[in-house]
Structure formats: structure tokens, C-alpha cells
mmCIF file of C-alpha atoms in Angstrom:
data_model
loop_
_atom_site.group_PDB
_atom_site.id
_atom_site.type_symbol
_atom_site.label_atom_id
_atom_site.label_comp_id
_atom_site.label_asym_id
_atom_site.label_seq_id
_atom_site.Cartn_x
_atom_site.Cartn_y
_atom_site.Cartn_z
ATOM 1 C CA MET A 53 13.054 12.023 -19.075
ATOM 2 C CA THR A 54 12.387 15.509 -20.686
ATOM 3 C CA ALA A 55 9.764 18.276 -19.225
ATOM 4 C CA ASN A 56 8.398 17.829 -22.187
ATOM 5 C CA SER A 57 8.399 14.275 -22.133
ATOM 6 C CA ALA A 58 6.791 14.272 -18.529
ATOM 7 C CA THR A 59 3.734 15.904 -19.208
ATOM 8 C CA ILE A 60 2.267 13.189 -22.119
ATOM 9 C CA LEU A 61 -0.317 12.558 -19.394
ATOM 10 C CA PRO A 62 -3.385 12.172 -17.761
ATOM 11 C CA SER A 63 -0.221 8.589 -16.382
ATOM 12 C CA VAL A 64 -2.510 6.767 -13.931
ATOM 13 C CA PHE A 65 0.302 5.482 -10.996
ATOM 14 C CA ARG A 66 -0.930 1.973 -9.422
ATOM 15 C CA LEU A 67 0.821 0.488 -6.296
ATOM 16 C CA SER A 68 3.590 -1.662 -6.598
ATOM 17 C CA PRO A 69 3.380 -5.174 -7.975
ATOM 18 C CA LEU A 70 5.955 -6.242 -5.887
ATOM 19 C CA ILE A 71 4.478 -4.025 -2.574
ATOM 20 C CA ARG A 72 1.120 -5.906 -3.845
ATOM 21 C CA ILE A 73 1.588 -9.326 -2.987
ATOM 22 C CA THR A 74 3.800 -9.410 -0.216
ATOM 23 C CA LEU A 75 1.469 -7.595 2.208
ATOM 24 C CA LEU A 76 -1.337 -10.010 0.891
ATOM 25 C CA SER A 77 0.585 -12.843 1.437
ATOM 26 C CA LEU A 78 1.328 -12.011 4.661
ATOM 27 C CA TYR A 79 -1.617 -10.789 6.165
ATOM 28 C CA ILE A 80 -2.897 -14.693 4.307
ATOM 29 C CA ALA A 81 0.080 -16.275 5.903
ATOM 30 C CA LEU A 82 0.048 -14.619 9.336
ATOM 31 C CA THR A 83 -4.611 -14.873 10.170
ATOM 32 C CA VAL A 84 -5.240 -18.494 7.420
ATOM 33 C CA PRO A 85 -3.490 -20.748 10.436
ATOM 34 C CA LEU A 86 -5.431 -19.694 13.329
ATOM 35 C CA PRO A 87 -8.643 -21.024 12.999
ATOM 36 C CA PHE A 88 -7.257 -24.263 12.955
ATOM 37 C CA LEU A 89 -5.820 -23.979 15.917
ATOM 38 C CA SER A 90 -8.608 -22.623 16.796
ATOM 39 C CA GLN A 91 -10.472 -25.421 17.112
ATOM 40 C CA VAL A 92 -7.682 -27.945 17.765
ATOM 41 C CA THR A 93 -7.256 -26.213 21.292
ATOM 42 C CA ALA A 94 -10.888 -25.732 21.797
ATOM 43 C CA ALA A 95 -10.560 -21.667 22.069
ATOM 44 C CA PRO A 96 -13.703 -19.433 22.821
ATOM 45 C CA VAL A 97 -12.728 -18.714 19.500
ATOM 46 C CA PRO A 98 -15.664 -20.295 16.872
ATOM 47 C CA PRO A 99 -13.010 -21.301 14.158
ATOM 48 C CA GLU A 100 -16.179 -19.207 11.791
ATOM 49 C CA LEU A 101 -15.818 -16.806 13.883
ATOM 50 C CA LEU A 102 -12.635 -16.335 12.685
ATOM 51 C CA TRP A 103 -12.894 -17.022 8.708
ATOM 52 C CA ILE A 104 -15.679 -14.000 9.034
ATOM 53 C CA GLY A 105 -12.918 -12.283 9.820
ATOM 54 C CA ILE A 106 -10.525 -12.972 8.229
ATOM 55 C CA SER A 107 -12.472 -12.514 5.557
ATOM 56 C CA ILE A 108 -13.648 -9.228 6.130
ATOM 57 C CA GLY A 109 -10.129 -8.021 6.456
ATOM 58 C CA LEU A 110 -8.901 -9.329 3.685
ATOM 59 C CA VAL A 111 -10.931 -6.779 1.781
ATOM 60 C CA ALA A 112 -9.818 -4.277 3.649
ATOM 61 C CA LEU A 113 -6.770 -4.581 3.209
ATOM 62 C CA TYR A 114 -7.361 -5.137 -0.305
ATOM 63 C CA ALA A 115 -9.197 -2.688 -0.782
ATOM 64 C CA VAL A 116 -6.116 0.096 0.571
ATOM 65 C CA LEU A 117 -4.386 -1.780 -2.476
ATOM 66 C CA THR A 118 -6.132 -0.464 -4.807
ATOM 67 C CA GLU A 119 -5.427 3.287 -4.132
ATOM 68 C CA GLN A 120 -4.765 5.068 -7.608
ATOM 69 C CA VAL A 121 -2.682 8.347 -8.465
ATOM 70 C CA ILE A 122 -3.982 9.702 -11.470
ATOM 71 C CA VAL A 123 -1.992 12.947 -12.154
ATOM 72 C CA ASP A 124 -2.435 15.551 -15.761
ATOM 73 C CA ASP A 125 -2.192 19.256 -16.242
ATOM 74 C CA GLN A 126 -4.286 20.305 -14.431
ATOM 75 C CA GLY A 127 -3.022 18.187 -10.474
ATOM 76 C CA ILE A 128 -2.770 15.625 -8.635
ATOM 77 C CA LYS A 129 -4.990 12.639 -7.318
ATOM 78 C CA VAL A 130 -5.273 10.107 -5.091
ATOM 79 C CA THR A 131 -8.308 7.693 -5.728
ATOM 80 C CA TYR A 132 -9.774 5.011 -4.838
ATOM 81 C CA PRO A 133 -12.140 2.408 -6.660
ATOM 82 C CA ALA A 134 -15.409 2.930 -6.586
ATOM 83 C CA TRP A 135 -16.533 0.196 -4.236
ATOM 84 C CA VAL A 136 -14.531 0.791 -1.551
ATOM 85 C CA PRO A 137 -16.524 3.182 0.015
ATOM 86 C CA SER A 138 -15.217 6.842 1.134
ATOM 87 C CA PHE A 139 -15.530 7.117 4.726
ATOM 88 C CA PHE A 140 -13.046 3.898 4.567
ATOM 89 C CA ARG A 141 -10.688 5.420 2.309
ATOM 90 C CA LYS A 142 -10.987 8.616 0.573
ATOM 91 C CA GLY A 143 -9.000 10.358 -1.400
ATOM 92 C CA TRP A 144 -8.372 13.916 -2.883
ATOM 93 C CA PHE A 145 -7.171 16.027 -5.216
ATOM 94 C CA LEU A 146 -4.527 19.407 -5.405
ATOM 95 C CA SER A 147 -4.249 21.615 -8.422
ATOM 96 C CA TRP A 148 -0.331 22.198 -9.332
ATOM 97 C CA SER A 149 -1.372 25.186 -8.900
ATOM 98 C CA ASP A 150 -1.911 24.897 -4.807
ATOM 99 C CA VAL A 151 1.379 23.103 -4.590
ATOM 100 C CA LYS A 152 3.641 25.510 -2.122
ATOM 101 C CA GLU A 153 6.497 23.372 -0.988
ATOM 102 C CA LEU A 154 7.194 19.384 -0.892
ATOM 103 C CA LYS A 155 8.249 19.163 2.454
ATOM 104 C CA PRO A 156 10.197 15.995 3.971
ATOM 105 C CA ARG A 157 8.887 14.416 7.120
ATOM 106 C CA SER A 158 11.032 11.532 9.268
ATOM 107 C CA THR A 159 8.927 9.098 10.068
ATOM 108 C CA GLY A 160 9.163 6.360 13.059
ATOM 109 C CA GLN A 161 12.151 3.995 11.995
ATOM 110 C CA GLY A 162 13.615 6.393 10.527
ATOM 111 C CA GLY A 163 12.908 6.779 7.072
ATOM 112 C CA LEU A 164 11.486 9.701 4.726
ATOM 113 C CA VAL A 165 8.278 10.804 3.512
ATOM 114 C CA TYR A 166 6.926 14.134 1.164
ATOM 115 C CA TYR A 167 4.168 15.566 2.100
ATOM 116 C CA PHE A 168 2.889 18.914 -0.067
ATOM 117 C CA LEU A 169 1.715 21.767 0.911
ATOM 118 C CA SER A 170 -1.286 23.614 -0.278
ATOM 119 C CA GLN A 171 -1.097 27.284 -0.690
ATOM 120 C CA ASP A 172 -3.713 26.892 2.206
ATOM 121 C CA GLY A 173 -0.979 25.458 4.547
ATOM 122 C CA LYS A 174 -2.943 21.093 4.296
ATOM 123 C CA ALA A 175 -0.484 18.949 4.439
ATOM 124 C CA TYR A 176 -0.959 16.114 1.196
ATOM 125 C CA LEU A 177 1.261 12.739 1.516
ATOM 126 C CA LEU A 178 2.596 11.777 -1.295
ATOM 127 C CA PRO A 179 2.515 8.767 -2.656
ATOM 128 C CA MET A 180 5.238 6.630 -2.117
ATOM 129 C CA ARG A 181 4.528 2.832 -3.265
ATOM 130 C CA VAL A 182 4.191 3.149 -5.831
ATOM 131 C CA ALA A 183 4.847 1.438 -9.434
ATOM 132 C CA GLY A 184 6.979 4.338 -12.007
ATOM 133 C CA PHE A 185 7.425 6.164 -8.236
ATOM 134 C CA ALA A 186 10.860 8.487 -10.310
ATOM 135 C CA ARG A 187 8.439 9.329 -13.129
ATOM 136 C CA LEU A 188 5.920 10.625 -11.457
ATOM 137 C CA ALA A 189 8.490 12.561 -8.842
ATOM 138 C CA GLN A 190 9.660 13.852 -12.392
ATOM 139 C CA ILE A 191 5.850 14.917 -13.590
ATOM 140 C CA VAL A 192 5.412 16.292 -9.964
ATOM 141 C CA GLN A 193 9.160 18.872 -10.528
ATOM 142 C CA ALA A 194 8.171 19.728 -14.206
ATOM 143 C CA LYS A 195 4.696 21.087 -12.896
ATOM 144 C CA THR A 196 5.428 22.396 -9.929
ATOM 145 C CA SER A 197 8.898 23.309 -10.435
ATOM 146 C CA ILE A 198 9.824 21.626 -7.382
ATOM 147 C CA ASP A 199 13.592 20.413 -7.499
ATOM 148 C CA THR A 200 12.372 15.822 -6.961
ATOM 149 C CA THR A 201 16.196 14.836 -7.089
ATOM 150 C CA ASP A 202 16.524 13.737 -4.088
ATOM 151 C CA VAL A 203 12.773 12.062 -3.802
ATOM 152 C CA ARG A 204 13.290 8.554 -3.095
ATOM 153 C CA PRO A 205 10.301 6.154 -2.308
ATOM 154 C CA LEU A 206 9.928 5.512 1.363
ATOM 155 C CA ALA A 207 10.701 1.503 1.074
ATOM 156 C CA GLN A 208 13.309 -0.047 -1.514
ATOM 157 C CA PRO A 209 11.970 -3.052 -3.504
ATOM 158 C CA TRP A 210 14.743 -4.923 -1.859
ATOM 159 C CA MET A 211 13.792 -4.854 1.478
ATOM 160 C CA TYR A 212 10.134 -5.738 -0.450
ATOM 161 C CA LEU A 213 11.972 -8.711 -1.944
ATOM 162 C CA ILE A 214 12.890 -10.019 1.207
ATOM 163 C CA LEU A 215 9.515 -9.524 3.457
ATOM 164 C CA LEU A 216 8.135 -11.794 0.632
ATOM 165 C CA GLY A 217 11.135 -13.791 0.553
ATOM 166 C CA PHE A 218 10.448 -14.379 4.682
ATOM 167 C CA THR A 219 6.859 -14.711 4.260
ATOM 168 C CA LEU A 220 6.453 -17.536 2.029
ATOM 169 C CA LEU A 221 9.370 -19.262 4.227
ATOM 170 C CA LEU A 222 5.770 -18.756 6.866
ATOM 171 C CA LEU A 223 3.772 -20.184 4.346
ATOM 172 C CA LEU A 224 5.545 -23.285 4.437
ATOM 173 C CA VAL A 225 5.315 -23.192 8.108
ATOM 174 C CA ASP A 226 2.019 -23.051 8.044
ATOM 175 C CA GLY A 227 1.061 -25.247 5.716
ATOM 176 C CA TRP A 228 3.064 -27.668 8.643
ATOM 177 C CA ALA A 229 0.901 -26.267 11.289
ATOM 178 C CA ILE A 230 -2.261 -26.592 9.428
ATOM 179 C CA ALA A 231 -1.569 -30.290 8.643
ATOM 180 C CA THR A 232 -0.865 -30.972 11.928
ATOM 181 C CA ALA A 233 -3.907 -29.053 13.336
ATOM 182 C CA LEU A 234 -6.456 -31.852 10.223
ATOM 183 C CA THR A 235 -4.638 -34.496 11.711
ATOM 184 C CA THR A 236 -4.444 -33.832 15.296
ATOM 185 C CA LYS A 237 -8.172 -33.579 15.352
ATOM 186 C CA GLN A 238 -8.247 -36.965 13.693
ATOM 187 C CA LEU A 239 -7.187 -38.325 15.589
ATOM 188 C CA PRO A 240 -8.903 -40.233 18.833
#
């Protein structure tokens, strides 16, 4: 892609569907059996309260996963839909002229994340889980003249495919656990 083709703006990048599906599925697999198990074991937390908590958590997770990155001739913007309260997830905007450099930082797990450093010293996390990340990196390079050839997404798609596979196995076990809980509840 040339610098000219990278400047077809504005462009909107959303979180990768693979990441979104994987994380939502994992949340469901980890939480949905809890109300059934609570009822069977006569736990002190009522199943209705667990369902309310699970629902609130699902909405909060979905809100986080609606992140959008918008790039245009003026700069880069991370935003969320209007229904996501700004106190929960606040977006940001950084103009291309304010970008000083792109700084790598290692994570606790040994990966690399990148931060835009602005002229005034503030750091803005480069969104690395968007679909079309390579194109986003090319636009950043075209607009800032910062070399992004070595910038790679934090997690590769195969990692999320493996996690999705294990999540589907967990959902099968959940189905068995829920069926067992419902059967046990009906026994005298």
C-alpha cells in the first residue's frame, strides 16, 4: 500500500470479530452455570441475584468491545457509541501534528504494546486488537512518518482461535453441568 492509498480517509476500525466473539463466549461459559449451581447447592446467593449480576457484566463487557478507532486527515480518535457512558469508557483524540513518537512497552506477559507519545508528554495506547490493524499501522506511518514496519498486533488470531476452541469445549461441559443441576433439582 502506498502513502496515497493509505490516506483514503476517514477510516473506521472496529474490534476484531474473532476477539469479540471469543471474549463474549468465554464470559458466557464462565458465568451462566453459576445460577444453576447456586440453586442446586442452596448457596447463600440467590440465583436471581446472580442472573442480574451476569446481565450487568455482559452489558459492560459488550460496551468495552464496541470500541472504534477513527482515523482521518486531522488525527486518530478512539471512541465508543453514545449509549456507553463516558465515565465507564472514555475515548481520546490525538492530532497527527501532536504525535511525537510511538513507544513500545513490554507487558507482564512478555508481549509488546505501543503508546503514542504526544508533544506534551501524554501517552495514548495504540489500539492493537482492531480488524485491519496492518492498514491502521500504515496510515499511522503515512501521517506521522514513524516507521511502523515492526509494529505487530499484541495477540495473533491463532491465539484467539485456540481460546475459542477451549471456550466451546467449556460450553459443552456447561451444558452437562446445567443438565445435571436441573435433573438433580427435580429428584425427590
